[in-house]
Amino acid sequence: MDAINNNDAVDEVNSFFESAPLLKDANSINAKLTQFINQKSSLSGSEGPKRVVCVTSGGTTVPLEQRCVRYIDNFSSGHRGATSCEYFLKSGYSVIFLYRRGTCQPYCRSLPDDPLLECFELTDDSCIKVHESHSEAVKKAISGHHAAVSGGFLLKLPFTTIFEYLQMLRLIATSMKTLGPSAMFYLAAAVSDFYVPWESMAVHKIQSASGPLDMRLAQVPKMLSVLRNQWAPSAFCVSFKLETDTEILLEKAGNALKRYKMHAVVANELSTRKEVVILVTNSEKVSVYRENDHSDVESPLIKLLIEKHTSYIAVIKE
Amino acid sequence: MDAINNNDAVDEVNSFFESAPLLKDANSINAKLTQFINQKSSLSGSEGPKRVVCVTSGGTTVPLEQRCVRYIDNFSSGHRGATSCEYFLKSGYSVIFLYRRGTCQPYCRSLPDDPLLECFELTDDSCIKVHESHSEAVKKAISGHHAAVSGGFLLKLPFTTIFEYLQMLRLIATSMKTLGPSAMFYLAAAVSDFYVPWESMAVHKIQSASGPLDMRLAQVPKMLSVLRNQWAPSAFCVSFKLETDTEILLEKAGNALKRYKMHAVVANELSTRKEVVILVTNSEKVSVYRENDHSDVESPLIKLLIEKHTSYIAVIKE
């Protein structure tokens, strides 16, 4: 029964990819990935290759028209992914940051929305100057970001649509296979559940003259199960559940853990997600709180996940 | 017959606003507007109050859930609006820039996507330095922007949803009434044609377990006609038509001109919109081209529109 379901899932996934518009720059993305991963897998320590986490962040879009004017978007500032990225880097992980274009970037959280226009001014002799009040935040952003990128610890890859996201995730997972259990997936992106299959999509802009618009959206195939079973079978996998209704949150997180064989699911409720998350694993449900109003819930969360990743690597090696 | 249609339109508009979630910060927005407009209307020259244009820019979103996780978005970088804003300011207009959060800002067009991370570096003694290659673009952005804002020539007001956009446009139009024909509306924002009425919207996140998603979206009432007839009856009004299909573009632009009594409609085709637009008025259709590959189509477009605005003011005064 499971085998049949699995075959169905694989068929759905294949047909999603076959009908998706081809990923631009696939070759250049692959080259970057290969270089990044090769460097890590050659740096083996006592436990095996160096640890690498793929952090996904931000929401995916679903185009409603092939020449895209309108699309459905999933809300996500990317704050969770960007913050988590910083804590992984701080703990010695290398990070592949698969993020939605325009969302929050690592080390940039304490900056205003429009940093260039709000943090800088021109002096009388036409030099660029940072406002005193933003000086520390700007320095942290520039130095943290440059150190991570130029040191080869952070590879940033942007996406916009669900089609780009899933094709890039597949490329990353396939590249990370050589890392075995040293690889982690931390899937914080808000991925669309519904989409319009490319071939059934309107080519031109949908016209508004003829009354209300009826739309039928298909379900996006459940990629977590393919990621876990085929793309990256030895990696440590963490997925996220966001709900606005607490009642169904834990039930859905538990279902995701079992159905997709995740190693951990981070359950978060929209209104309290910056203060507390619940880490659901096979053995327990742990509420993880931020230490105080000025600290991040990602700090204890990443610490706990790294402990679990360490145990996972140890068990696999036995 | 026209009167009946008009009443229907007014009913639709009223019911849209009554059911829309209340605009946050309406008081503070109003205060900013009043201050900005009062300053302009006191600066009367020979032709009347100083000219002010409201430039709208970027796409509006349509929430699909009240506690918004998913929404429908209209594609628009905001490049047209931001560029036009610069040319209006250069020509002596004051500008109210009603823009979608996160879209392109005036004077920032030649910057990379993520200016802070791509244009700056830290020196060895931990000072912030601009990369030579971006130095001019960064200076232009900071100085141009600051001069316009602190000189009181540019008021920036951000929106996200269709509900915010239309409520803010109404506030602006009402404030600008005192300017009479010196007011211009340059409606470059990509406004959603369809929306989900707030009261029929799901309160919680739509669940994906139960197969495909069927959605029915209602038409957004045609606000252009209310803007023109009620909110700002003496202002010079320019609207935009964007289509992916050239065949229907001019027909639709002509219809918009007549139906909503616009003074001009800028027709643009998605793939060529940076090179050429067609300005449709009651008397003519003029193709407006950019001068060369390095110049903006907005430069001749704004020049032409300002000429038409000048004639309009002169005729009204007669």
XYZ file of C-alpha atoms in Angstrom:
636
model
C 0.000 0.000 0.000
C 2.793 2.362 0.948
C 4.682 1.399 -2.202
C 1.655 2.210 -4.340
C 1.165 5.567 -2.646
C 4.818 6.260 -3.118
C 4.593 5.481 -6.848
C 1.617 7.800 -7.178
C 3.569 10.522 -5.436
C 6.542 10.008 -7.749
C 4.260 10.210 -10.808
C 2.734 13.451 -9.577
C 6.162 14.906 -8.909
C 7.485 13.868 -12.320
C 4.537 15.398 -14.074
C 4.988 18.629 -12.073
C 8.606 18.911 -13.200
C 7.912 17.895 -16.784
C 5.303 20.621 -17.173
C 7.260 23.313 -15.283
C 8.968 26.113 -17.244
C 12.683 25.340 -17.502
C 14.896 26.824 -14.795
C 17.069 29.605 -16.218
C 20.722 29.563 -15.185
C 20.517 25.914 -14.122
C 24.106 25.405 -15.306
C 25.517 28.339 -13.433
C 23.611 27.382 -10.254
C 24.925 23.843 -10.548
C 28.498 25.083 -10.976
C 28.235 27.246 -7.841
C 26.752 24.349 -5.885
C 29.406 21.888 -7.000
C 32.215 24.248 -6.035
C 30.638 25.006 -2.655
C 29.918 21.370 -1.779
C 33.231 19.996 -3.054
C 35.098 22.378 -0.825
C 33.063 21.157 2.186
C 33.231 17.456 1.470
C 37.014 17.660 1.154
C 37.206 19.178 4.664
C 36.474 15.957 6.526
C 36.814 15.907 10.293
C 36.465 12.993 12.711
C 32.716 12.765 12.119
C 32.913 12.894 8.321
C 32.501 15.815 5.892
C 31.903 19.322 7.178
C 28.281 20.035 8.041
C 26.165 21.949 5.542
C 22.601 23.128 6.016
C 20.269 24.200 3.255
C 18.047 26.917 4.738
C 15.007 27.774 2.607
C 13.318 31.096 3.251
C 10.451 33.316 2.101
C 7.306 32.464 0.187
C 6.948 31.016 -3.300
C 4.717 32.542 -5.954
C 2.280 30.744 -8.212
C 1.872 32.422 -11.607
C -1.735 32.667 -12.845
C -0.686 33.617 -16.375
C 2.257 32.385 -18.470
C 3.351 35.917 -19.303
C 3.093 36.687 -15.676
C 1.173 39.749 -14.548
C -0.804 38.153 -11.729
C 0.287 35.530 -9.256
C -0.647 34.073 -5.900
C 1.914 34.697 -3.200
C 2.504 33.177 0.218
C 3.220 35.722 2.924
C 6.651 35.401 4.467
C 9.100 38.128 5.404
C 11.951 35.595 5.415
C 12.864 36.761 8.901
C 12.928 33.217 10.316
C 15.187 31.903 7.558
C 17.604 34.850 7.651
C 17.935 34.737 11.446
C 18.395 30.969 11.475
C 21.074 31.319 8.833
C 23.091 33.570 11.159
C 22.881 31.088 14.045
C 23.892 28.156 11.847
C 26.906 30.116 10.579
C 27.830 31.089 14.133
C 27.787 27.392 15.093
C 30.212 26.473 12.308
C 27.769 25.197 9.696
C 28.115 26.196 6.084
C 24.826 27.456 4.717
C 23.118 27.270 1.327
C 20.491 30.002 1.625
C 17.678 29.387 -0.867
C 15.631 32.556 -0.476
C 12.807 34.457 -2.090
C 14.076 37.511 -3.950
C 13.548 40.675 -1.900
C 13.021 38.974 1.476
C 15.066 39.482 4.641
C 18.809 38.734 4.366
C 21.181 37.373 7.027
C 22.691 40.095 9.255
C 20.202 42.677 7.985
C 17.391 42.222 10.476
C 17.931 45.362 12.494
C 18.018 47.603 9.460
C 15.043 49.735 8.410
C 12.994 48.743 5.328
C 14.924 50.933 2.962
C 18.447 51.048 4.414
C 20.140 53.092 1.716
C 17.633 55.934 1.943
C 17.115 55.778 5.700
C 20.623 55.084 7.061
C 22.845 57.302 4.928
C 23.302 60.986 4.221
C 25.642 63.082 2.122
C 28.020 65.398 3.935
C 28.612 68.969 2.727
C 31.707 67.868 0.825
C 29.600 65.200 -0.878
C 30.848 62.176 1.049
C 28.538 59.369 2.073
C 27.975 59.146 5.809
C 25.995 56.703 7.965
C 23.581 58.168 10.498
C 24.998 57.606 13.987
C 21.824 55.780 15.109
C 22.158 53.142 12.377
C 25.930 52.905 12.338
C 26.255 49.650 14.303
C 23.452 47.902 12.394
C 24.941 48.891 9.046
C 28.442 47.737 10.043
C 27.103 44.416 11.332
C 25.190 43.845 8.114
C 28.115 44.605 5.828
C 30.817 42.852 7.827
C 28.761 39.767 8.797
C 27.521 39.274 5.294
C 30.874 39.782 3.588
C 32.734 37.533 6.020
C 30.253 34.703 5.422
C 30.119 35.045 1.638
C 33.775 35.728 0.905
C 34.893 33.107 3.455
C 32.944 30.522 1.456
C 30.540 29.723 4.308
C 27.410 31.156 2.748
C 26.024 30.506 -0.726
C 22.945 32.583 -1.547
C 20.526 31.445 -4.249
C 17.355 33.461 -4.981
C 14.021 32.170 -6.320
C 10.609 33.659 -7.054
C 8.128 31.059 -8.336
C 7.199 27.631 -7.002
C 8.655 26.210 -10.232
C 12.053 27.800 -9.571
C 12.020 26.880 -5.893
C 11.347 23.183 -6.403
C 13.795 22.799 -9.283
C 16.516 24.545 -7.267
C 15.758 22.477 -4.156
C 16.175 19.338 -6.259
C 19.534 20.574 -7.604
C 20.744 21.407 -4.096
C 19.592 18.094 -2.612
C 21.257 16.132 -5.378
C 24.518 18.063 -4.904
C 24.410 17.540 -1.151
C 24.063 13.745 -1.437
C 27.841 13.313 -1.154
C 27.723 14.842 2.340
C 25.613 11.950 3.680
C 24.260 12.585 7.184
C 26.356 15.772 7.535
C 23.746 17.489 5.361
C 20.732 19.165 6.915
C 17.603 20.592 5.303
C 15.910 23.361 7.264
C 12.835 24.048 5.183
C 11.503 27.337 6.506
C 10.204 28.627 3.150
C 6.451 29.108 2.869
C 5.766 26.882 -0.125
C 2.466 27.198 -1.982
C 0.062 24.293 -1.528
C -1.831 25.106 -4.707
C -0.729 25.982 -8.202
C -1.949 26.357 -11.756
C -0.284 23.725 -13.981
C 1.748 25.556 -16.642
C 0.000 23.937 -19.597
C -3.472 24.894 -18.345
C -2.412 28.465 -17.626
C -3.729 31.459 -19.573
C -1.047 32.718 -21.978
C -2.191 36.344 -21.841
C -3.442 38.533 -19.041
C -6.827 37.334 -17.798
C -9.491 39.828 -18.878
C -11.731 41.406 -16.287
C -14.656 42.464 -18.415
C -16.743 39.358 -18.055
C -17.805 39.325 -14.411
C -16.364 37.324 -11.495
C -13.295 35.152 -11.964
C -13.523 31.461 -11.195
C -10.244 29.667 -10.651
C -9.373 26.058 -9.994
C -5.985 25.458 -8.446
C -4.350 22.016 -8.310
C -2.465 20.755 -5.265
C 1.313 21.011 -5.432
C 2.695 17.457 -5.100
C 4.147 16.743 -1.652
C 7.842 17.236 -2.346
C 8.927 16.575 1.246
C 8.413 12.896 0.694
C 10.475 12.890 -2.530
C 13.218 14.962 -0.906
C 13.388 12.568 2.013
C 13.162 9.306 0.050
C 14.969 10.066 -3.182
C 16.823 13.347 -3.384
C 18.565 13.297 0.004
C 17.865 9.976 1.760
C 20.655 10.334 4.377
C 20.218 14.019 5.216
C 18.730 15.299 8.470
C 15.417 16.940 7.504
C 13.505 19.628 9.371
C 10.263 21.015 8.016
C 7.962 23.780 9.239
C 4.225 24.045 9.834
C 2.628 27.466 10.074
C -1.033 27.747 10.975
C -3.241 30.557 12.194
C -5.365 28.125 14.189
C -3.570 26.602 17.200
C -6.113 23.774 17.429
C -5.004 22.070 14.270
C -1.323 23.063 14.385
C 0.063 20.222 16.497
C -2.053 17.623 14.765
C -0.782 18.756 11.365
C 2.830 18.934 12.568
C 2.545 15.333 13.861
C 1.056 14.196 10.557
C 3.863 15.831 8.577
C 6.472 14.135 10.791
C 5.005 10.679 10.130
C 3.889 11.061 6.539
C 7.135 12.564 5.233
C 9.450 10.853 7.759
C 10.899 14.213 8.806
C 13.435 14.117 11.645
C 11.823 17.161 13.208
C 8.938 19.519 12.481
C 8.915 23.099 13.775
C 5.306 24.048 14.561
C 4.529 27.745 14.705
C 1.402 29.775 15.109
C 1.237 32.978 13.047
C 0.630 35.409 15.902
C 3.193 34.036 18.428
C 5.848 32.692 16.063
C 8.526 35.163 17.177
C 8.209 34.189 20.849
C 7.726 30.433 20.814
C 7.825 27.416 18.505
C 7.191 23.766 19.261
C 9.774 21.263 18.079
C 8.001 17.999 17.265
C 10.064 14.824 16.918
C 9.185 11.122 17.138
C 9.978 11.063 20.833
C 8.785 14.438 22.090
C 7.170 17.828 21.659
C 9.356 20.598 23.098
C 8.226 24.212 23.435
C 11.158 26.464 22.633
C 10.933 30.029 23.981
C 13.164 33.008 23.306
C 15.113 34.050 26.395
C 13.736 37.582 26.571
C 12.119 40.279 24.465
C 15.448 41.224 22.889
C 16.592 37.739 21.928
C 15.606 35.398 19.105
C 13.646 32.170 19.401
C 15.957 30.909 16.617
C 18.919 30.924 19.014
C 17.665 28.066 21.292
C 15.902 26.399 18.351
C 19.072 26.059 16.246
C 21.041 24.944 19.325
C 18.524 22.147 19.940
C 18.438 21.116 16.280
C 22.232 20.960 16.113
C 22.242 18.632 19.141
C 19.730 16.408 17.374
C 21.793 16.515 14.184
C 24.906 15.476 16.162
C 23.065 12.479 17.657
C 21.741 11.590 14.211
C 25.245 11.577 12.682
C 26.535 9.469 15.594
C 23.750 6.898 15.222
C 24.224 6.619 11.433
C 27.979 6.102 11.879
C 27.516 3.249 14.413
C -29.177 55.660 -18.410
C -25.811 57.171 -17.577
C -27.179 58.399 -14.263
C -28.420 54.926 -13.371
C -25.075 53.347 -14.256
C -23.366 55.976 -12.216
C -25.560 55.234 -9.186
C -24.818 51.536 -9.521
C -21.112 52.313 -9.618
C -21.398 54.505 -6.522
C -23.242 51.722 -4.668
C -20.563 49.197 -5.564
C -17.836 51.572 -4.428
C -19.593 52.341 -1.158
C -20.075 48.677 -0.390
C -16.389 48.012 -1.187
C -15.279 50.659 1.314
C -17.813 49.663 3.955
C -16.630 46.076 3.933
C -12.882 46.903 3.688
C -10.705 46.533 6.799
C -10.129 49.975 8.318
C -6.994 51.793 7.168
C -4.425 51.945 9.970
C -2.735 55.324 10.503
C -5.463 57.142 8.561
C -5.068 60.106 10.916
C -1.342 60.371 10.527
C -1.587 59.996 6.741
C -4.191 62.732 6.671
C -2.044 65.032 8.758
C 0.935 64.554 6.421
C -1.262 65.186 3.394
C -2.826 68.311 4.840
C 0.560 69.784 5.679
C 1.982 68.941 2.250
C -1.001 70.292 0.303
C -1.465 73.421 2.419
C 2.114 74.394 1.775
C 1.547 74.001 -1.986
C -1.808 75.743 -2.202
C -0.398 78.768 -0.371
C 2.326 79.084 -3.026
C 0.098 80.477 -5.747
C 1.670 81.726 -8.940
C 0.062 83.388 -11.944
C -1.704 80.185 -12.976
C -3.039 79.343 -9.486
C -1.715 76.999 -6.782
C 1.569 75.152 -7.312
C 1.200 71.975 -9.336
C 1.069 68.648 -7.506
C 0.964 65.204 -9.067
C -0.070 62.029 -7.282
C 2.005 59.218 -8.810
C 0.790 55.727 -7.916
C 3.247 52.890 -8.341
C 3.634 49.126 -7.914
C 0.999 46.395 -7.704
C -1.734 45.920 -5.121
C -2.321 42.644 -3.297
C -5.616 40.906 -2.719
C -5.709 38.924 0.533
C -7.292 35.461 0.253
C -7.518 35.020 4.025
C -8.342 37.569 6.724
C -5.305 36.615 8.774
C -3.279 36.903 5.666
C -0.948 34.101 4.649
C -1.891 33.918 0.979
C -2.716 36.683 -1.409
C -2.951 37.423 -5.112
C -0.421 39.945 -6.321
C -0.120 42.021 -9.480
C 3.352 42.098 -10.982
C 4.955 45.512 -11.034
C 8.513 46.514 -10.189
C 7.406 50.109 -9.674
C 10.097 51.213 -12.124
C 7.699 53.310 -14.218
C 6.311 55.133 -11.186
C 9.701 55.785 -9.591
C 11.227 57.059 -12.835
C 8.230 59.259 -13.621
C 8.432 60.703 -10.132
C 12.001 61.897 -10.836
C 10.987 63.620 -14.078
C 7.997 65.338 -12.459
C 10.214 66.630 -9.648
C 12.797 67.813 -12.173
C 10.044 69.778 -13.946
C 9.039 71.568 -10.762
C 6.032 69.493 -9.750
C 5.571 68.407 -6.164
C 4.884 64.685 -5.949
C 2.763 62.504 -3.689
C 4.250 59.060 -4.327
C 1.721 56.352 -3.390
C 3.818 53.212 -3.777
C 3.746 49.530 -3.008
C 6.052 48.693 -0.093
C 9.339 47.242 -1.338
C 9.067 48.446 -4.944
C 11.492 50.710 -6.804
C 12.099 54.152 -5.250
C 12.860 57.455 -6.998
C 16.594 57.984 -7.679
C 17.366 54.325 -6.914
C 16.947 52.808 -10.360
C 20.600 52.272 -11.137
C 21.311 50.512 -7.863
C 21.604 46.718 -7.610
C 18.803 44.697 -5.943
C 20.396 44.695 -2.532
C 22.358 47.962 -2.411
C 23.610 47.759 1.151
C 25.175 44.336 0.645
C 26.367 44.905 -2.898
C 27.589 48.523 -2.890
C 29.417 48.785 0.416
C 32.387 47.240 2.176
C 34.163 47.704 5.481
C 37.710 49.061 5.403
C 40.425 47.527 7.592
C 39.861 50.188 10.232
C 36.163 49.271 10.204
C 34.865 52.250 8.283
C 32.070 51.907 5.755
C 33.164 52.451 2.178
C 31.273 52.504 -1.123
C 32.659 50.389 -3.961
C 34.075 52.700 -6.597
C 31.836 51.191 -9.310
C 28.645 52.058 -7.412
C 29.798 55.350 -5.945
C 27.967 57.672 -8.354
C 24.700 55.681 -8.227
C 24.744 55.639 -4.425
C 25.434 59.368 -4.193
C 22.685 60.164 -6.686
C 20.203 58.013 -4.746
C 20.981 59.559 -1.376
C 21.274 63.179 -2.496
C 18.350 63.149 -4.946
C 16.075 61.478 -2.466
C 17.034 63.657 0.501
C 16.780 66.882 -1.467
C 13.261 65.999 -2.629
C 11.978 64.781 0.742
C 13.580 67.355 3.005
C 12.809 70.174 0.550
C 9.127 69.281 0.909
C 8.714 68.346 -2.764
C 8.170 64.618 -2.286
C 5.730 62.895 0.078
C 6.049 59.100 0.085
C 3.131 56.940 1.229
C 3.405 53.125 1.097
C 0.572 50.589 0.648
C 0.310 46.827 0.305
C -3.286 45.656 -0.194
C -5.982 46.838 -2.594
C -7.937 47.953 0.487
C -5.105 50.214 1.653
C -4.433 51.531 -1.843
C -7.995 52.618 -2.573
C -8.586 54.143 0.857
C -5.333 56.096 0.574
C -6.106 57.226 -2.972
C -9.447 58.543 -1.721
C -7.724 60.464 1.114
C -5.196 61.942 -1.299
C -7.807 62.922 -3.887
C -9.960 64.583 -1.253
C -6.964 66.537 0.093
C -5.951 67.613 -3.396
C -9.401 69.064 -4.200
C -8.275 72.512 -3.047
C -5.647 72.548 -5.800
C -8.315 72.478 -8.514
C -6.878 71.926 -12.013
C -3.287 72.252 -10.703
C -3.651 68.681 -9.401
C -2.696 65.744 -11.572
C -3.267 62.020 -11.040
C -0.751 59.749 -12.757
C -2.129 56.310 -11.978
C 0.709 53.941 -12.870
C -0.004 51.401 -10.104
C -1.076 47.931 -11.234
C -4.384 47.684 -9.421
C -6.045 44.281 -9.027
C -9.177 43.758 -11.097
C -10.446 40.982 -8.831
C -10.702 40.638 -5.073
C -12.262 38.558 -2.351
C -14.759 40.667 -0.375
C -13.538 40.847 3.224
C -16.716 39.409 4.745
C -16.655 36.333 2.508
C -12.969 35.700 3.166
C -11.715 32.684 5.117
C -10.648 33.764 8.611
C -7.969 31.098 8.937
C -5.447 29.674 6.509
C -7.175 27.700 3.754
C -6.484 23.990 4.276
C -4.906 22.008 1.483
C -5.928 18.477 2.463
C -9.159 18.311 0.532
C -8.117 18.346 -3.125
C -8.101 21.222 -5.591
C -9.029 24.731 -4.522
C -11.921 26.499 -6.198
C -12.016 30.238 -5.818
C -14.478 32.868 -6.949
C -13.152 36.397 -7.110
C -15.390 39.449 -7.419
C -14.568 42.406 -9.649
C -13.058 45.427 -7.952
C -15.425 48.359 -8.567
C -14.127 50.790 -11.194
C -12.668 53.496 -8.998
C -11.410 55.618 -11.896
C -14.899 56.788 -12.525
C -15.452 57.735 -8.856
C -12.057 59.449 -8.690
C -12.872 61.493 -11.790
C -16.486 62.357 -10.943
C -16.483 62.709 -7.168
C -13.118 62.687 -5.462
C -11.181 64.986 -7.769
C -13.539 66.436 -10.401
C -11.199 69.245 -11.502
C -7.902 67.323 -11.535
C -6.066 66.263 -14.697
C -6.268 62.459 -14.746
C -3.942 60.027 -16.509
C -4.474 56.277 -16.248
C -2.480 53.321 -17.584
C -3.362 50.204 -19.534
C -0.953 47.289 -19.522
C -1.683 44.279 -21.705
C 0.360 41.354 -22.952
C -1.659 41.223 -26.154
C -1.076 44.197 -28.479
C -4.256 43.444 -30.415
C -6.570 44.438 -27.589
C -4.378 47.094 -25.980
C -5.433 50.154 -27.996
C -9.078 49.172 -27.963
C -9.022 48.886 -24.168
C -7.098 52.142 -23.760
C -9.702 53.926 -25.892
C -12.519 52.410 -23.870
C -10.919 53.512 -20.582
C -10.524 57.051 -21.913
C -14.232 57.291 -22.772
C -15.750 55.295 -19.939
C -13.846 56.984 -17.128
C -13.441 60.375 -18.843
C -9.665 60.280 -18.370
C -7.708 63.159 -19.882
C -5.093 60.723 -21.174
C -4.431 56.984 -21.097
C -0.902 55.587 -21.386
C -1.084 52.287 -23.254
C 1.806 49.896 -22.771
C 2.569 46.385 -23.883
C 4.373 44.217 -21.321
C 7.349 43.265 -23.488
C 8.117 46.684 -25.039
C 6.982 48.990 -22.228
C 10.474 50.346 -21.551
C 11.015 51.431 -25.159
C 7.662 52.807 -26.256
C 4.232 53.762 -24.915
C 1.218 55.161 -26.727
C -0.429 58.221 -25.282
C -4.142 58.091 -26.066
C -6.218 61.261 -25.725
C -9.570 62.339 -27.172
C -7.880 63.950 -30.125
C -4.941 61.641 -30.899
C -2.830 58.564 -30.338
C 0.856 59.441 -30.048
C 3.630 56.863 -29.904
C 6.270 58.048 -27.464
C 9.734 56.497 -27.879
C 12.783 56.792 -25.662
C 15.604 58.710 -27.329
C 18.152 55.904 -27.175
C 19.015 52.720 -25.263
C 20.368 54.689 -22.323
C 17.469 57.080 -21.882
C 14.001 56.681 -20.375
C 10.697 56.640 -22.212
C 9.370 58.487 -19.145
C 11.392 61.579 -20.088
C 9.436 62.447 -23.298
C 6.218 61.030 -21.798
C 6.235 63.343 -18.775
C 7.233 66.288 -20.977
C 4.201 65.678 -23.213
C 1.846 65.182 -20.267
C 3.010 68.410 -18.652
C 2.275 70.290 -21.902
C -1.229 68.800 -21.886
C -1.657 69.690 -18.207
C -0.632 73.293 -18.976
C -3.228 73.546 -21.757
C -5.828 71.995 -19.450
C -5.187 74.583 -16.721
C -5.337 77.396 -19.292
C -8.680 76.175 -20.700
C -10.237 75.785 -17.242
C -9.143 79.320 -16.294
C -10.691 80.872 -19.378
